[in-house]
Every structure is written in structure tokens, then in C-alpha cells.
CSV table of N, CA, C and O in Angstrom, one decimal:
chain,number,residue,atom,x,y,z
X,1,UNK,N,-50.3,6.2,46.9
X,1,UNK,CA,-50.5,7.5,47.5
X,1,UNK,C,-49.2,8.1,48.0
X,1,UNK,O,-48.4,7.3,48.6
X,2,UNK,N,-49.0,9.3,47.9
X,2,UNK,CA,-47.7,9.9,48.3
X,2,UNK,C,-47.9,10.5,49.7
X,2,UNK,O,-48.9,11.0,50.1
X,3,UNK,N,-46.8,10.5,50.4
X,3,UNK,CA,-46.8,11.0,51.8
X,3,UNK,C,-46.5,12.5,51.7
X,3,UNK,O,-46.0,13.0,50.8
X,4,UNK,N,-47.0,13.2,52.8
X,4,UNK,CA,-46.7,14.7,52.8
X,4,UNK,C,-45.1,14.9,52.9
X,4,UNK,O,-44.4,14.0,53.4
X,5,UNK,N,-44.7,16.0,52.4
X,5,UNK,CA,-43.3,16.3,52.4
X,5,UNK,C,-42.8,16.5,53.9
X,5,UNK,O,-41.6,16.3,54.2
X,6,UNK,N,-43.7,17.0,54.7
X,6,UNK,CA,-43.3,17.2,56.1
X,6,UNK,C,-44.6,17.1,57.0
X,6,UNK,O,-45.7,17.3,56.5
X,7,UNK,N,-44.4,16.8,58.2
X,7,UNK,CA,-45.5,16.7,59.2
X,7,UNK,C,-45.1,17.2,60.5
X,7,UNK,O,-44.0,16.9,61.0
X,8,UNK,N,-45.9,18.0,61.2
X,8,UNK,CA,-45.6,18.5,62.5
X,8,UNK,C,-46.8,18.3,63.4
X,8,UNK,O,-48.0,18.2,63.0
X,9,UNK,N,-46.5,18.2,64.7
X,9,UNK,CA,-47.5,18.2,65.8
X,9,UNK,C,-47.7,19.7,66.2
X,9,UNK,O,-46.7,20.3,66.5
X,10,UNK,N,-48.9,20.2,66.2
X,10,UNK,CA,-49.2,21.6,66.5
X,10,UNK,C,-50.4,21.6,67.5
X,10,UNK,O,-51.2,20.7,67.5
X,11,UNK,N,-50.5,22.7,68.3
X,11,UNK,CA,-51.6,22.8,69.1
X,11,UNK,C,-51.3,23.5,70.4
X,11,UNK,O,-50.1,23.9,70.6
X,12,UNK,N,-52.2,23.7,71.3
X,12,UNK,CA,-52.0,24.4,72.6
X,12,UNK,C,-51.2,23.5,73.6
X,12,UNK,O,-50.8,24.1,74.6
X,13,UNK,N,-51.0,22.2,73.3
X,13,UNK,CA,-50.3,21.4,74.2
X,13,UNK,C,-48.8,21.4,74.1
X,13,UNK,O,-48.1,20.9,74.9
X,14,UNK,N,-48.3,22.0,73.0
X,14,UNK,CA,-46.9,21.9,72.7
X,14,UNK,C,-46.5,23.0,71.7
X,14,UNK,O,-47.3,23.5,70.9
X,15,UNK,N,-45.2,23.3,71.6
X,15,UNK,CA,-44.7,24.1,70.5
X,15,UNK,C,-44.7,23.1,69.3
X,15,UNK,O,-44.8,21.9,69.5
X,16,UNK,N,-44.6,23.7,68.1
X,16,UNK,CA,-44.6,22.8,66.9
X,16,UNK,C,-43.4,21.8,67.0
X,16,UNK,O,-42.3,22.2,67.2
X,17,UNK,N,-43.7,20.6,66.7
X,17,UNK,CA,-42.7,19.5,66.8
X,17,UNK,C,-42.7,18.8,65.5
X,17,UNK,O,-43.7,18.3,65.0
X,18,UNK,N,-41.5,18.7,64.8
X,18,UNK,CA,-41.4,18.0,63.5
X,18,UNK,C,-41.4,16.5,63.8
X,18,UNK,O,-40.8,16.0,64.7
X,19,UNK,N,-42.2,15.8,62.9
X,19,UNK,CA,-42.2,14.4,63.0
X,19,UNK,C,-41.3,13.8,61.9
X,19,UNK,O,-41.0,14.5,60.9
X,20,UNK,N,-40.9,12.5,62.1
X,20,UNK,CA,-39.9,11.9,61.2
X,20,UNK,C,-40.6,10.6,60.6
X,20,UNK,O,-41.2,9.8,61.3
X,21,UNK,N,-40.5,10.4,59.3
X,21,UNK,CA,-41.1,9.2,58.7
X,21,UNK,C,-40.1,8.0,58.9
X,21,UNK,O,-38.9,8.2,59.0
X,22,UNK,N,-40.7,6.8,59.1
X,22,UNK,CA,-39.9,5.6,59.2
X,22,UNK,C,-39.1,5.4,57.9
X,22,UNK,O,-39.7,5.7,56.8
X,23,UNK,N,-37.9,4.9,58.0
X,23,UNK,CA,-37.1,4.7,56.8
X,23,UNK,C,-37.7,3.7,55.8
X,23,UNK,O,-37.6,3.8,54.6
X,24,UNK,N,-38.3,2.6,56.4
X,24,UNK,CA,-38.8,1.5,55.6
X,24,UNK,C,-40.3,1.7,55.2
X,24,UNK,O,-40.8,0.9,54.4
X,25,UNK,N,-41.0,2.7,55.8
X,25,UNK,CA,-42.4,3.0,55.4
X,25,UNK,C,-42.6,4.5,55.6
X,25,UNK,O,-42.9,4.9,56.8
X,26,UNK,N,-42.5,5.3,54.6
X,26,UNK,CA,-42.7,6.8,54.7
X,26,UNK,C,-44.1,7.3,55.0
X,26,UNK,O,-44.3,8.5,55.2
X,27,UNK,N,-45.0,6.4,55.2
X,27,UNK,CA,-46.4,6.8,55.6
X,27,UNK,C,-46.6,6.7,57.1
X,27,UNK,O,-47.6,7.2,57.6
X,28,UNK,N,-45.6,6.2,57.8
X,28,UNK,CA,-45.7,6.1,59.3
X,28,UNK,C,-44.7,7.1,59.8
X,28,UNK,O,-43.5,7.1,59.6
X,29,UNK,N,-45.2,8.1,60.6
X,29,UNK,CA,-44.5,9.2,61.2
X,29,UNK,C,-44.4,9.0,62.7
X,29,UNK,O,-45.3,8.5,63.3
X,30,UNK,N,-43.3,9.5,63.3
X,30,UNK,CA,-43.2,9.5,64.7
X,30,UNK,C,-42.4,10.7,65.3
X,30,UNK,O,-41.6,11.3,64.6
X,31,UNK,N,-42.6,10.9,66.6
X,31,UNK,CA,-41.8,11.9,67.3
X,31,UNK,C,-41.7,11.3,68.7
X,31,UNK,O,-42.7,10.8,69.3
X,32,UNK,N,-40.5,11.2,69.2
X,32,UNK,CA,-40.2,10.6,70.5
X,32,UNK,C,-40.1,11.6,71.6
X,32,UNK,O,-39.5,12.7,71.4
X,33,UNK,N,-40.5,11.2,72.8
X,33,UNK,CA,-40.4,12.0,74.0
X,33,UNK,C,-40.8,13.5,73.9
X,33,UNK,O,-40.1,14.4,74.2
X,34,UNK,N,-42.0,13.6,73.4
X,34,UNK,CA,-42.6,15.0,73.2
X,34,UNK,C,-43.4,15.3,74.5
X,34,UNK,O,-44.3,14.6,74.9
X,35,UNK,N,-43.0,16.5,75.1
X,35,UNK,CA,-43.7,16.9,76.3
X,35,UNK,C,-45.0,17.6,75.9
X,35,UNK,O,-45.1,18.5,75.1
X,36,UNK,N,-46.1,17.0,76.4
X,36,UNK,CA,-47.5,17.5,76.1
X,36,UNK,C,-48.1,17.9,77.4
X,36,UNK,O,-48.0,17.2,78.4
X,37,UNK,N,-48.8,19.1,77.4
X,37,UNK,CA,-49.5,19.6,78.5
X,37,UNK,C,-51.0,19.5,78.2
X,37,UNK,O,-51.4,19.4,77.0
X,38,UNK,N,-51.9,19.6,79.2
X,38,UNK,CA,-53.3,19.6,78.9
X,38,UNK,C,-53.7,20.6,77.9
X,38,UNK,O,-53.3,21.8,77.9
X,39,UNK,N,-54.5,20.2,76.9
X,39,UNK,CA,-54.9,21.1,75.8
X,39,UNK,C,-55.2,20.3,74.6
X,39,UNK,O,-56.0,19.3,74.7
X,40,UNK,N,-54.7,20.6,73.4
X,40,UNK,CA,-55.0,19.8,72.2
X,40,UNK,C,-53.8,19.8,71.2
X,40,UNK,O,-53.0,20.7,71.3
X,41,UNK,N,-53.9,18.9,70.3
X,41,UNK,CA,-52.9,18.8,69.2
X,41,UNK,C,-53.6,18.4,67.9
X,41,UNK,O,-54.7,17.8,67.9
X,42,UNK,N,-52.9,18.7,66.8
X,42,UNK,CA,-53.3,18.2,65.5
X,42,UNK,C,-52.0,17.9,64.7
X,42,UNK,O,-50.9,18.3,65.1
X,43,UNK,N,-52.2,17.2,63.6
X,43,UNK,CA,-51.1,16.8,62.8
X,43,UNK,C,-51.2,17.8,61.5
X,43,UNK,O,-52.2,17.7,60.8
X,44,UNK,N,-50.2,18.6,61.3
X,44,UNK,CA,-50.2,19.5,60.2
X,44,UNK,C,-49.2,19.1,59.1
X,44,UNK,O,-48.0,18.8,59.4
X,45,UNK,N,-49.7,19.1,57.8
X,45,UNK,CA,-48.8,18.8,56.7
X,45,UNK,C,-48.1,20.1,56.2
X,45,UNK,O,-48.6,21.2,56.5
X,46,UNK,N,-47.0,20.0,55.5
X,46,UNK,CA,-46.4,21.1,54.9
X,46,UNK,C,-47.3,21.8,53.9
X,46,UNK,O,-47.1,23.0,53.6
X,47,UNK,N,-48.3,21.1,53.4
X,47,UNK,CA,-49.2,21.7,52.4
X,47,UNK,C,-50.4,22.4,53.1
X,47,UNK,O,-51.3,23.0,52.4
X,48,UNK,N,-50.4,22.4,54.4
X,48,UNK,CA,-51.5,23.1,55.1
X,48,UNK,C,-52.7,22.3,55.6
X,48,UNK,O,-53.6,22.8,56.2
X,49,UNK,N,-52.7,21.0,55.3
X,49,UNK,CA,-53.8,20.2,55.9
X,49,UNK,C,-53.6,20.0,57.4
X,49,UNK,O,-52.5,19.8,57.9
X,50,UNK,N,-54.7,20.0,58.1
X,50,UNK,CA,-54.7,19.8,59.5
X,50,UNK,C,-55.5,18.5,59.9
X,50,UNK,O,-56.7,18.5,59.7
X,51,UNK,N,-54.8,17.5,60.3
X,51,UNK,CA,-55.5,16.2,60.7
X,51,UNK,C,-55.7,16.2,62.2
X,51,UNK,O,-54.8,16.5,63.0
X,52,UNK,N,-56.9,15.8,62.6
X,52,UNK,CA,-57.3,15.6,64.0
X,52,UNK,C,-58.5,14.8,64.2
X,52,UNK,O,-59.0,14.2,63.3
X,53,UNK,N,-58.8,14.7,65.5
X,53,UNK,CA,-60.0,13.9,65.9
X,53,UNK,C,-60.4,14.4,67.3
X,53,UNK,O,-59.8,15.3,67.8
X,54,UNK,N,-61.4,13.8,67.8
X,54,UNK,CA,-61.9,14.2,69.2
X,54,UNK,C,-61.6,13.2,70.2
X,54,UNK,O,-62.1,13.3,71.3
X,55,UNK,N,-60.7,12.2,69.9
X,55,UNK,CA,-60.4,11.1,70.8
X,55,UNK,C,-59.1,11.2,71.4
X,55,UNK,O,-58.1,11.3,70.7
X,56,UNK,N,-59.0,11.2,72.8
X,56,UNK,CA,-57.7,11.2,73.5
X,56,UNK,C,-56.9,10.0,73.2
X,56,UNK,O,-57.5,8.9,73.0
X,57,UNK,N,-55.6,10.1,73.3
X,57,UNK,CA,-54.6,9.0,73.2
X,57,UNK,C,-54.5,8.2,71.9
X,57,UNK,O,-53.4,8.0,71.4
X,58,UNK,N,-55.6,7.8,71.3
X,58,UNK,CA,-55.5,7.1,70.1
X,58,UNK,C,-56.9,7.2,69.3
X,58,UNK,O,-57.9,7.4,69.9
X,59,UNK,N,-56.8,7.0,68.0
X,59,UNK,CA,-58.0,7.1,67.2
X,59,UNK,C,-57.6,7.2,65.7
X,59,UNK,O,-56.5,6.9,65.3
X,60,UNK,N,-58.6,7.7,65.0
X,60,UNK,CA,-58.4,7.9,63.5
X,60,UNK,C,-58.6,9.4,63.2
X,60,UNK,O,-59.7,9.9,63.4
X,61,UNK,N,-57.6,10.0,62.8
X,61,UNK,CA,-57.7,11.5,62.4
X,61,UNK,C,-58.1,11.6,61.0
X,61,UNK,O,-57.9,10.8,60.1
X,62,UNK,N,-58.8,12.7,60.7
X,62,UNK,CA,-59.2,13.1,59.4
X,62,UNK,C,-58.8,14.5,59.1
X,62,UNK,O,-58.6,15.3,60.1
X,63,UNK,N,-58.7,14.9,57.9
X,63,UNK,CA,-58.3,16.3,57.5
X,63,UNK,C,-59.5,17.2,57.9
X,63,UNK,O,-60.7,16.9,57.5
X,64,UNK,N,-59.2,18.1,58.8
X,64,UNK,CA,-60.3,19.0,59.3
X,64,UNK,C,-61.1,18.4,60.4
X,64,UNK,O,-62.2,18.9,60.8
X,65,UNK,N,-60.6,17.3,61.0
X,65,UNK,CA,-61.3,16.5,62.0
X,65,UNK,C,-61.3,17.0,63.4
X,65,UNK,O,-61.7,16.3,64.3
X,66,UNK,N,-60.9,18.3,63.6
X,66,UNK,CA,-60.9,18.8,65.0
X,66,UNK,C,-59.5,18.7,65.6
X,66,UNK,O,-58.5,18.3,65.0
X,67,UNK,N,-59.5,18.9,66.9
X,67,UNK,CA,-58.3,18.8,67.7
X,67,UNK,C,-58.3,17.6,68.7
X,67,UNK,O,-59.3,17.3,69.3
X,68,UNK,N,-57.2,16.9,68.8
X,68,UNK,CA,-57.0,15.7,69.6
X,68,UNK,C,-56.8,16.2,71.1
X,68,UNK,O,-55.8,16.9,71.3
X,69,UNK,N,-57.7,15.9,72.0
X,69,UNK,CA,-57.5,16.4,73.4
X,69,UNK,C,-56.4,15.7,74.1
X,69,UNK,O,-56.2,14.4,73.9
X,70,UNK,N,-55.6,16.5,74.8
X,70,UNK,CA,-54.5,15.9,75.6
X,70,UNK,C,-55.0,16.2,77.1
X,70,UNK,O,-55.1,17.4,77.4
X,71,UNK,N,-55.2,15.2,77.8
X,71,UNK,CA,-55.8,15.3,79.2
X,71,UNK,C,-54.8,15.1,80.3
X,71,UNK,O,-55.0,15.5,81.4
X,72,UNK,N,-53.6,14.5,80.0
X,72,UNK,CA,-52.6,14.3,81.0
X,72,UNK,C,-51.3,14.8,80.6
X,72,UNK,O,-50.8,14.5,79.5
X,73,UNK,N,-50.6,15.6,81.4
X,73,UNK,CA,-49.3,16.1,81.1
X,73,UNK,C,-48.3,15.0,81.3
X,73,UNK,O,-48.3,14.3,82.3
X,74,UNK,N,-47.5,14.8,80.3
X,74,UNK,CA,-46.5,13.8,80.3
X,74,UNK,C,-45.6,13.9,79.1
X,74,UNK,O,-45.9,14.7,78.2
X,75,UNK,N,-44.5,13.1,79.0
X,75,UNK,CA,-43.7,12.9,77.8
X,75,UNK,C,-44.4,11.8,77.0
X,75,UNK,O,-44.8,10.7,77.6
X,76,UNK,N,-44.5,12.0,75.7
X,76,UNK,CA,-45.2,11.0,74.9
X,76,UNK,C,-44.4,10.6,73.7
X,76,UNK,O,-43.7,11.4,73.1
X,77,UNK,N,-44.5,9.4,73.3
X,77,UNK,CA,-44.1,8.9,71.9
X,77,UNK,C,-45.4,9.1,71.1
X,77,UNK,O,-46.4,8.6,71.5
X,78,UNK,N,-45.3,9.8,69.9
X,78,UNK,CA,-46.4,10.1,69.1
X,78,UNK,C,-46.2,9.4,67.7
X,78,UNK,O,-45.2,9.6,67.1
X,79,UNK,N,-47.2,8.6,67.3
X,79,UNK,CA,-47.2,7.9,66.0
X,79,UNK,C,-48.4,8.3,65.2
X,79,UNK,O,-49.5,8.5,65.7
X,80,UNK,N,-48.2,8.5,63.9
X,80,UNK,CA,-49.3,8.8,62.9
X,80,UNK,C,-49.1,8.1,61.6
X,80,UNK,O,-48.0,8.1,61.1
X,81,UNK,N,-50.1,7.5,61.0
X,81,UNK,CA,-50.1,6.9,59.7
X,81,UNK,C,-50.9,7.8,58.8
X,81,UNK,O,-52.1,8.0,58.9
X,82,UNK,N,-50.2,8.4,57.8
X,82,UNK,CA,-50.9,9.3,56.8
X,82,UNK,C,-51.8,8.6,55.8
X,82,UNK,O,-52.5,9.3,55.1
X,83,UNK,N,-51.7,7.3,55.7
X,83,UNK,CA,-52.6,6.5,54.8
X,83,UNK,C,-54.0,6.2,55.5
X,83,UNK,O,-55.0,6.4,54.9
X,84,UNK,N,-53.9,5.8,56.8
X,84,UNK,CA,-55.1,5.4,57.5
X,84,UNK,C,-55.6,6.4,58.4
X,84,UNK,O,-56.8,6.3,58.8
X,85,UNK,N,-54.8,7.4,58.8
X,85,UNK,CA,-55.2,8.4,59.7
X,85,UNK,C,-55.0,8.0,61.2
X,85,UNK,O,-55.3,8.7,62.1
X,86,UNK,N,-54.6,6.7,61.4
X,86,UNK,CA,-54.5,6.2,62.8
X,86,UNK,C,-53.4,6.9,63.5
X,86,UNK,O,-52.3,7.2,62.9
X,87,UNK,N,-53.6,7.2,64.8
X,87,UNK,CA,-52.6,7.9,65.6
X,87,UNK,C,-52.6,7.3,67.0
X,87,UNK,O,-53.7,6.7,67.4
X,88,UNK,N,-51.5,7.4,67.7
X,88,UNK,CA,-51.4,7.0,69.1
X,88,UNK,C,-50.5,7.9,69.8
X,88,UNK,O,-49.4,8.2,69.3
X,89,UNK,N,-50.9,8.3,71.0
X,89,UNK,CA,-50.0,9.1,71.9
X,89,UNK,C,-49.7,8.3,73.1
X,89,UNK,O,-50.6,8.0,73.9
X,90,UNK,N,-48.5,7.8,73.2
X,90,UNK,CA,-48.1,6.8,74.3
X,90,UNK,C,-47.4,7.6,75.4
X,90,UNK,O,-46.3,8.1,75.2
X,91,UNK,N,-48.1,7.7,76.6
X,91,UNK,CA,-47.5,8.4,77.7
X,91,UNK,C,-46.3,7.5,78.2
X,91,UNK,O,-46.4,6.3,78.3
X,92,UNK,N,-45.2,8.1,78.5
X,92,UNK,CA,-44.0,7.4,78.9
X,92,UNK,C,-43.8,7.2,80.4
X,92,UNK,O,-43.0,6.4,80.8
X,93,UNK,N,-44.4,8.0,81.2
X,93,UNK,CA,-44.2,8.0,82.7
X,93,UNK,C,-45.3,7.7,83.5
X,93,UNK,O,-45.2,7.7,84.7
X,94,UNK,N,-46.4,7.3,83.0
X,94,UNK,CA,-47.6,6.9,83.8
X,94,UNK,C,-47.5,5.5,84.3
X,94,UNK,O,-47.0,4.6,83.8
């Protein structure tokens, strides 16, 4: 399976944030120290797919799966696997 050419975090919780694939596994994407405010986020591919879920902090996103709720304002490390849909938003200051 091929990875998307690009992936961004989008939604009412933040301005669009570009994610970076790991050098040794292009299916795992991350963005460090992203400021998120209460609202929601989704993972958007360069091809226009919108991956999301209804579970805060971690879960499994699907294409068209809704928006991931952000309930706590903080800086987060955000991880996403484009093969499994698994994601985690790790608060850094709680």
C-alpha cells in the first residue's frame, strides 16, 4: 500500500499543520508540539481524503469518519498511521 504524498492536521482546533513521515516507515506520520484548542481535528491527505473518528486522544480513524474531538487546550505530539488508521494525540504539559 502506498502512503499519501502529504498529510496535514486540519480542523477548528488549529491552523493546518503539515505532518512528517518517519524516515524508516513512511506510513507513520507525526507532528511535534502542535498547539490544539478545544474543538476538533481530522487528518487530510493531499488527495482530499479526510480521516477522523469520534474518540478523543487516541483511536482508529477512517476516511470520512468524522472529527476527532479535542477537549483540552495544550501542546500535543500527534501521531498517525495511514495503514491502520491508528492515531494518538499526546498532551505535553498535563
